[in-house]
Structure formats: structure tokens, C-alpha cells
Tab-separated table of C-alpha atoms in Angstrom:
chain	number	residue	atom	x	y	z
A	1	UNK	CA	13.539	9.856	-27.724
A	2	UNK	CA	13.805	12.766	-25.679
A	3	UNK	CA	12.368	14.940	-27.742
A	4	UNK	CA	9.458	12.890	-27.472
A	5	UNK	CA	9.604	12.793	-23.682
A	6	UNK	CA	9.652	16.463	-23.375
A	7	UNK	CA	6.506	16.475	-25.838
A	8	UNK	CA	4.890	13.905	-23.739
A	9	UNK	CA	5.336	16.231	-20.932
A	10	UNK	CA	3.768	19.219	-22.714
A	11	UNK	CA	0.775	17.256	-23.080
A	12	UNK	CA	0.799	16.251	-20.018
A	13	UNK	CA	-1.110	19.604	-18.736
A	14	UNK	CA	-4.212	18.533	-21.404
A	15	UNK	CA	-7.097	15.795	-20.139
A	16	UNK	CA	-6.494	12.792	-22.708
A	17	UNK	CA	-9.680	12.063	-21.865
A	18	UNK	CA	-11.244	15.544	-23.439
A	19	UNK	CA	-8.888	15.673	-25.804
A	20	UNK	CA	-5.426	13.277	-27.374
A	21	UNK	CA	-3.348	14.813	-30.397
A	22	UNK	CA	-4.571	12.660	-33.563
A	23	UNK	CA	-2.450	13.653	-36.505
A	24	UNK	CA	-0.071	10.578	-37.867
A	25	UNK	CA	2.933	12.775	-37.107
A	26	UNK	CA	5.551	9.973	-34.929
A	27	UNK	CA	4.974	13.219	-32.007
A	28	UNK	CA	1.337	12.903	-31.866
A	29	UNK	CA	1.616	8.962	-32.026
A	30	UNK	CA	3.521	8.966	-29.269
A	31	UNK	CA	1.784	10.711	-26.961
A	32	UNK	CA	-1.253	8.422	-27.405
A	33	UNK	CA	0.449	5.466	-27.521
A	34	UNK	CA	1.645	6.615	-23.925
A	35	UNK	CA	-1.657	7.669	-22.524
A	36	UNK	CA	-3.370	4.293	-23.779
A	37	UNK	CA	-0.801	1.820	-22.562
A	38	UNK	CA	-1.414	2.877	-18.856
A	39	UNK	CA	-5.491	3.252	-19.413
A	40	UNK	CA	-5.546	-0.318	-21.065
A	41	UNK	CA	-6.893	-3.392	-18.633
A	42	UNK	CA	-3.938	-4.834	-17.447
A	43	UNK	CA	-3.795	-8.526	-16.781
A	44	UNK	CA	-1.589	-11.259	-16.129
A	45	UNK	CA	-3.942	-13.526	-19.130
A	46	UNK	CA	-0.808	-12.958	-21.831
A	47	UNK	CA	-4.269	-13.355	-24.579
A	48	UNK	CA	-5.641	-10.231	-22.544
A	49	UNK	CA	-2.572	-8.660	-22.035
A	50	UNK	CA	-1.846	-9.294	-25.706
A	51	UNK	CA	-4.905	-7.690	-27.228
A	52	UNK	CA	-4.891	-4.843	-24.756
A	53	UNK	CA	-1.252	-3.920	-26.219
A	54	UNK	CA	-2.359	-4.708	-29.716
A	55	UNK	CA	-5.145	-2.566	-29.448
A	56	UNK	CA	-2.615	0.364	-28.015
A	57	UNK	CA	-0.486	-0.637	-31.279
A	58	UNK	CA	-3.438	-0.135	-33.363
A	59	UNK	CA	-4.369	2.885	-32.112
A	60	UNK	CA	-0.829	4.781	-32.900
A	61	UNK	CA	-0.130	3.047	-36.374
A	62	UNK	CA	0.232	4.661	-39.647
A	63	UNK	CA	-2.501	3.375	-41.819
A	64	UNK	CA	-1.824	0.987	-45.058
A	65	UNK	CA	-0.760	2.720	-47.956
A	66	UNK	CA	-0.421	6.532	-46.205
A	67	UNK	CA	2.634	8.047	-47.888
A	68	UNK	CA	2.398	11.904	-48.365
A	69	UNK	CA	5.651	13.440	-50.452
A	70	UNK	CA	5.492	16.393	-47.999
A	71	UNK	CA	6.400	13.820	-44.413
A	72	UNK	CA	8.880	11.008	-46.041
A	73	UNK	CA	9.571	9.568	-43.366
A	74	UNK	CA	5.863	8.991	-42.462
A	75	UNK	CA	5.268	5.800	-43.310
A	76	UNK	CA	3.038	2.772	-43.233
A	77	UNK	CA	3.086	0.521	-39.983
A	78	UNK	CA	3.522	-2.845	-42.263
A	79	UNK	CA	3.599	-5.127	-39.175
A	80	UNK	CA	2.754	-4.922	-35.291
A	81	UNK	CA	4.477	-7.858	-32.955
A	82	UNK	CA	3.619	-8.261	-29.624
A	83	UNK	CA	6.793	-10.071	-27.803
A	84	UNK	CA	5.739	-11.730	-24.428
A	85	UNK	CA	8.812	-12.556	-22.452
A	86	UNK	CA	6.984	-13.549	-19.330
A	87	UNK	CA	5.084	-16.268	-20.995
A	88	UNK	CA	7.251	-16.880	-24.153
A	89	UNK	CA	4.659	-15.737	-26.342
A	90	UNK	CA	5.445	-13.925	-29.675
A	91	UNK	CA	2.567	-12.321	-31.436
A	92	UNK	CA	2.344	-10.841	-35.008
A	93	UNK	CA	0.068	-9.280	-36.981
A	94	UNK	CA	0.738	-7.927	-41.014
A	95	UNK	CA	-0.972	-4.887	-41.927
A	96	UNK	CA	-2.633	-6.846	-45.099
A	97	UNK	CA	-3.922	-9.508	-43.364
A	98	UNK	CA	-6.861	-9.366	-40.565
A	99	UNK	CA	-5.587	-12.434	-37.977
A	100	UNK	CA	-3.050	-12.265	-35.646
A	101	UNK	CA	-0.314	-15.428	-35.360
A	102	UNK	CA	1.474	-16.669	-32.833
A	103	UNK	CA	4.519	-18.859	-31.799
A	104	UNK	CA	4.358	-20.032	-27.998
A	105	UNK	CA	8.506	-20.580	-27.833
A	106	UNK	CA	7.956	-22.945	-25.035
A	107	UNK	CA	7.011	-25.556	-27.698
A	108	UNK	CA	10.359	-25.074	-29.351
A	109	UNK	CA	13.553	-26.700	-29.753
A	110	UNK	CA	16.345	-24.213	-29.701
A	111	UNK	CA	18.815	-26.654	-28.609
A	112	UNK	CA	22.162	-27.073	-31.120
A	113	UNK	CA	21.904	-29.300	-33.953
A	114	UNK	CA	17.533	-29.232	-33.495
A	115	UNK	CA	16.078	-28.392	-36.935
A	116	UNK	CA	15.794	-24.620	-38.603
A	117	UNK	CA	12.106	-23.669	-39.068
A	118	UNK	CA	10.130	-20.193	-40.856
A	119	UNK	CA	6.775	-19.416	-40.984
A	120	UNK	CA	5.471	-18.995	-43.916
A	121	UNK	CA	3.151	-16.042	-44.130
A	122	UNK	CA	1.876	-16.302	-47.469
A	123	UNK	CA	-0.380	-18.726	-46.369
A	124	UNK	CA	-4.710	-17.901	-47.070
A	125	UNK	CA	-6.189	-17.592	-43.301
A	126	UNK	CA	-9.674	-17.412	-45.185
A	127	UNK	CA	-11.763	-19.957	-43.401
A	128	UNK	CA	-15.029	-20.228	-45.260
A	129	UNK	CA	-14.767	-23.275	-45.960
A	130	UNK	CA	-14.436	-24.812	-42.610
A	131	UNK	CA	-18.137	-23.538	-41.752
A	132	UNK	CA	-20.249	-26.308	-40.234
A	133	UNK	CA	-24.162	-26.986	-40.383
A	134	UNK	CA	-25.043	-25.855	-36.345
A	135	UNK	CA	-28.828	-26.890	-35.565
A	136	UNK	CA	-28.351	-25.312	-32.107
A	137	UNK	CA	-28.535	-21.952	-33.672
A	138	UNK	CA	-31.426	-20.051	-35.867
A	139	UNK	CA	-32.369	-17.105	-37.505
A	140	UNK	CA	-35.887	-15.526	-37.069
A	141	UNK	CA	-37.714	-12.685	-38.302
A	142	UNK	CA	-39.881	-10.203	-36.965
């Protein structure tokens, strides 16, 4: 970690607006990931707040299915989680699926003896078939 503080400072002297480093190394990652957490709208709506961090997440993630023999210990960001203590939220996101989940732990029971629960993740999100017939909209040509 403080190697990547003293990087961070390096950088520091460079406009991240003219210019951010942008190779997958966990150095350059970092320093974006820092830059973009502070430039992101900040809000007190935890969905805003949520996809603001995601989107900071996102942006400093190893992509699916990089692995190059010469960095081993670059590897893929398999899942981002986005853990709102303020409002209880906890937000999740696999890298091989395209929706986000989340558990709002306010609607809960942790208390002893209440019943164990798991998500199951395995679950099809696809939602094609919950399409419905909307008159209110149509398609034109020119």
C-alpha cells in the first residue's frame, strides 16, 4: 500500500485530465481508481452513489479472461461489490453476468435462531420473455 501511495504521488504532478496511466498493471489501476473516485458525482442517493463507485470499479478492473504468463499475478477482476454501510445496502456484480444484485440488509433477520439463507447466483437474469405489447410507443420511418 505504500508503494502505491508514493506512486500516486508521482502522478500527482501529471493533469488526469490530459492524461491517466492505462496499462492493467495493479500501479496504474490504482492511480485511476484514485483520480476517479474524487471526480465521480457524489450523492447521498445510495443507487447514485452506487453506480458512481461501480463505474470507478469498472474503470480499474482487469478484464475477463486477461491472464498473460509474463504478470501472474495479473489477474481477472471475477466480481465487483459495492458495500453500503450507511444505508445497509450490499451490491454485487459477477464479471460473466451483465446485472448488478442487491441485498438491502434492513429487510433481514439476523437475530439468533432466524433462518440461514444464500443467494443463488446461477440463476438466468435474461428477461425476454417478460416483454409486454406497449401501444403507447411506435416505430416510424423516414
Amino acid at each position: 500500500y505504500g508503494y502505491q501511495l508514493a506512486n500516486k504521488k508521482y502522478w500527482s504532478g501529471v493533469d488526469p485530465l490530459n492524461f491517466l496511466p492505462g496499462s492493467g498493471r495493479s500501479e496504474d489501476r490504482f492511480v485511476r481508481a484514485s483520480f476517479y473516485i474524487n471526480a465521480v458525482t457524489q450523492s447521498d442517493d445510495p443507487r447514485i452513489a452506487a453506480a458512481a463507485v461501480f463505474s470507478v470499479i469498472r474503470n480499474s478492473s482487469v478484464p475477463y479472461g486477461v491472464s498473460l504468463p509474463e504478470a501472474p499475478n495479473l489477474s481477472t477482476t471475477r466480481w465487483r461489490v459495492v458495500a453500503d454501510q450507511k444505508s445497509m445496502l450490499f451490491y454485487g456484480e459477477s464479471a460473466t453476468s451483465p446485472n448488478v444484485f442487491w441485498v438491502d440488509f434492513k429487510k433481514l433477520d439476523f437475530s439468533e435462531g432466524a433462518h440461514v439463507r444464500k443467494l443463488n447466483l446461477g440463476v438466468d437474469m435474461n428477461c425476454s420473455g417478460q416483454l409486454i405489447p406497449d401501444t403507447t410507443l411506435s416505430f416510424f420511418s423516414a
